[in-house]
Every structure is written in C-alpha cells, then in structure tokens.
C-alpha angles and dihedrals in degrees: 000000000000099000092048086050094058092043090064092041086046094049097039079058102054088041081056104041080058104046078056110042100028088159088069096044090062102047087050095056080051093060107043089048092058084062089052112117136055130342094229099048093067089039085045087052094041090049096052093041076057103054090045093061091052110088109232104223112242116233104232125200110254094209084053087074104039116110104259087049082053093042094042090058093046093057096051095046085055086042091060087045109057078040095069097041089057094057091048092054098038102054079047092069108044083052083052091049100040084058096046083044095052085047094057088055091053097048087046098059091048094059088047099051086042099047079045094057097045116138090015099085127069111224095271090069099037090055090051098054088046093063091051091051090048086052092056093037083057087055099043089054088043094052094049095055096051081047084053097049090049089048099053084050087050094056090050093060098035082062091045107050076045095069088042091060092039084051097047091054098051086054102053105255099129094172099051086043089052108049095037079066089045082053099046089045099052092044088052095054091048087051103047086047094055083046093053088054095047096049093045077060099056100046087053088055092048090054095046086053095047083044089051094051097041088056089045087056081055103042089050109090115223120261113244095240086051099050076045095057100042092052097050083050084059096043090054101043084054095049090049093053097057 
C-alpha cells in the first residue's frame, strides 16, 4: 500500500513539474530523440572515432638508415650546395668581365679617335680629350680589379664543388657525382668565352696604343743638329764607299 501510494505521489509530481516547465519537457523529448536508432551504429561510430586516434606505426627501410645511405644524402646535400655557390659566383664574374670588356672598348675608342685627330687639334683640346682617356683608363683599372677579385672566388668554388663531386663519387652517389662534373664543365665554358672576349679586347687596345705612338714619332718634327748629323753620317758612309 505504501509503495502504491508513493508511485502516485511520485507521477502527480512529474505531470505537474510539466504542466509547469514545458520548456524542459520538451528539451528533454529532443534529446532523447537524437539517441534513437541502433545500438551498433553509435558503437560502430565510437569504434571508428577510436581507431583514428591510435597512431598506426609506420614500417621504415632498414637500408634507408644504414650508414652509406647516411653518408650518400649528405653528399649530395654538400654537392647542391657548392652548386649553388658556383652559379652565384659565377654569374658574378662574367658580369665582372662583360663590364671590364665593355671598359677596354671605351678606352679603345678613345685612343683611335685620338691617334685620328692627331695634329688637328690645338693643346687645349688635346688636353681636354686626355683627360677623358685617363678617366677611362681610372674605370678600366678599376673594372679589372673588381674582375680579379670574382675570379679568385670563382676558383674557390669551382675547387670546391670539385672535392664534392670527388667525394660523391667515392660514396656511391653517381648521380650527384655526375651531374656535379656536367655543372663544372658548363661554368667553365661560360667563363673562358667572356675571357676570350676580354682578352680580343685587350690586343685591339694594344694595337690602337702602338698605332698611337707610332703616329706621335711622325707627328714630331725633327730637331736641326739632328738633320745636321744624319746628313754628315750619310756624307761620310758614301764617301767610304767610294
């Protein structure tokens, strides 16, 4: 009797805990509603939001560890390196030598319109167009210096990318080896072309200066004791001859 008698107590209290907060009863039914469906799809779901949190051990290649395989990636690590050092520099020195090239033909101009004007122009404007050859004299120096100063950093990397390829191909890293010697061969071709052209530069110049002096010894007019003393040089070879 007692226990009937609490069941009705306990069910005219939730009718009237309803009747009073409907906004609860209903998110209650919502909620209940979202758990409706098979048991095993929500253990299917909770399963599967498991196994994705495990880390699933990756299986690793032994040989991929050992120590040539080590030694192989570091050379050609050092090989892409010193690589890339030997570009920079050099790109650095054929635009060292383009500009010490480009120098040499000023300068050279300079000397052949000056040997060209010679004894056409009063000292004034001599004076004037030899300061114009001693200012490009000052940059051509100053180009070939800078050119000097590439090319001994040039030679630096080319050494060095040498011994990485040395070293690449006593470890085993053909490829690295191989195409370290394609590199060094294809810098050295670029190089000795901008120095041909350099150096084609420089023996015009040469000519235009022996040109130029050649051209001065004309120009000079000979001095009276010495148009004396040739003549009595002559005087005196004919007469010896006779």
């Amino acid at each position: 009797m007692a226990a009937a008698a609490n069941s009705r107590w306990l069910r005219s209290c939730c009718a009237l805990f309803r009747r009073s907060f409907p906004v609860l009863a209903s998110v209650r039914t919502r909620c209940m509603s979202g758990f409706k469906g098979p048991w095993n799809k929500v253990a299917a779901l909770g399963f599967g939001i498991t196994l994705s949190a495990i880390p699933i051990a990756q299986k690793h290649d032994p040989s991929s560890l050992s120590n040539e395989a080590l030694i192989r990636r570091a050379v050609s690590l050092v090989t892409d390196s010193t690589g890339t050092l030997l570009s920079q520099t050099t790109y650095a020195l054929i635009d060292a030598l383009t500009e010490y090239t480009t120098a040499v033909y000023t300068l050279l101009s300079l000397y052949q319109k000056y040997t060209h004007l010679l004894g056409k122009m009063n000292s004034k404007e001599e004076d004037a167009v030899w300061q114009v050859i001693i200012g490009a004299r000052v940059e051509m120096t100053a180009k070939h210096q800078e050119y000097l100063k590439l090319e001994s950093r040039w030679m630096t990397a080319l050494r060095l990318s040498e011994m990485a390829a040395e070293a690449a191909y006593q470890s085993g890293a053909d490829q690295a080896s191989v195409s370290t010697h394609n590199h060094i061969q294809l810098v050295k071709t670029q190089v000795q072309e901008a120095r041909q052209m350099s150096q084609k530069a420089e023996t015009k110049l040469a000519e235009a200066k022996t040109e130029e002096l050649l051209k001065l010894k004309e120009e000079e007019p000979v001095p009276p004791t010495s148009q004396e003393s040739n003549m009595e040089e002559a005087e005196e070879a004919y007469l010896r001859e006779d």
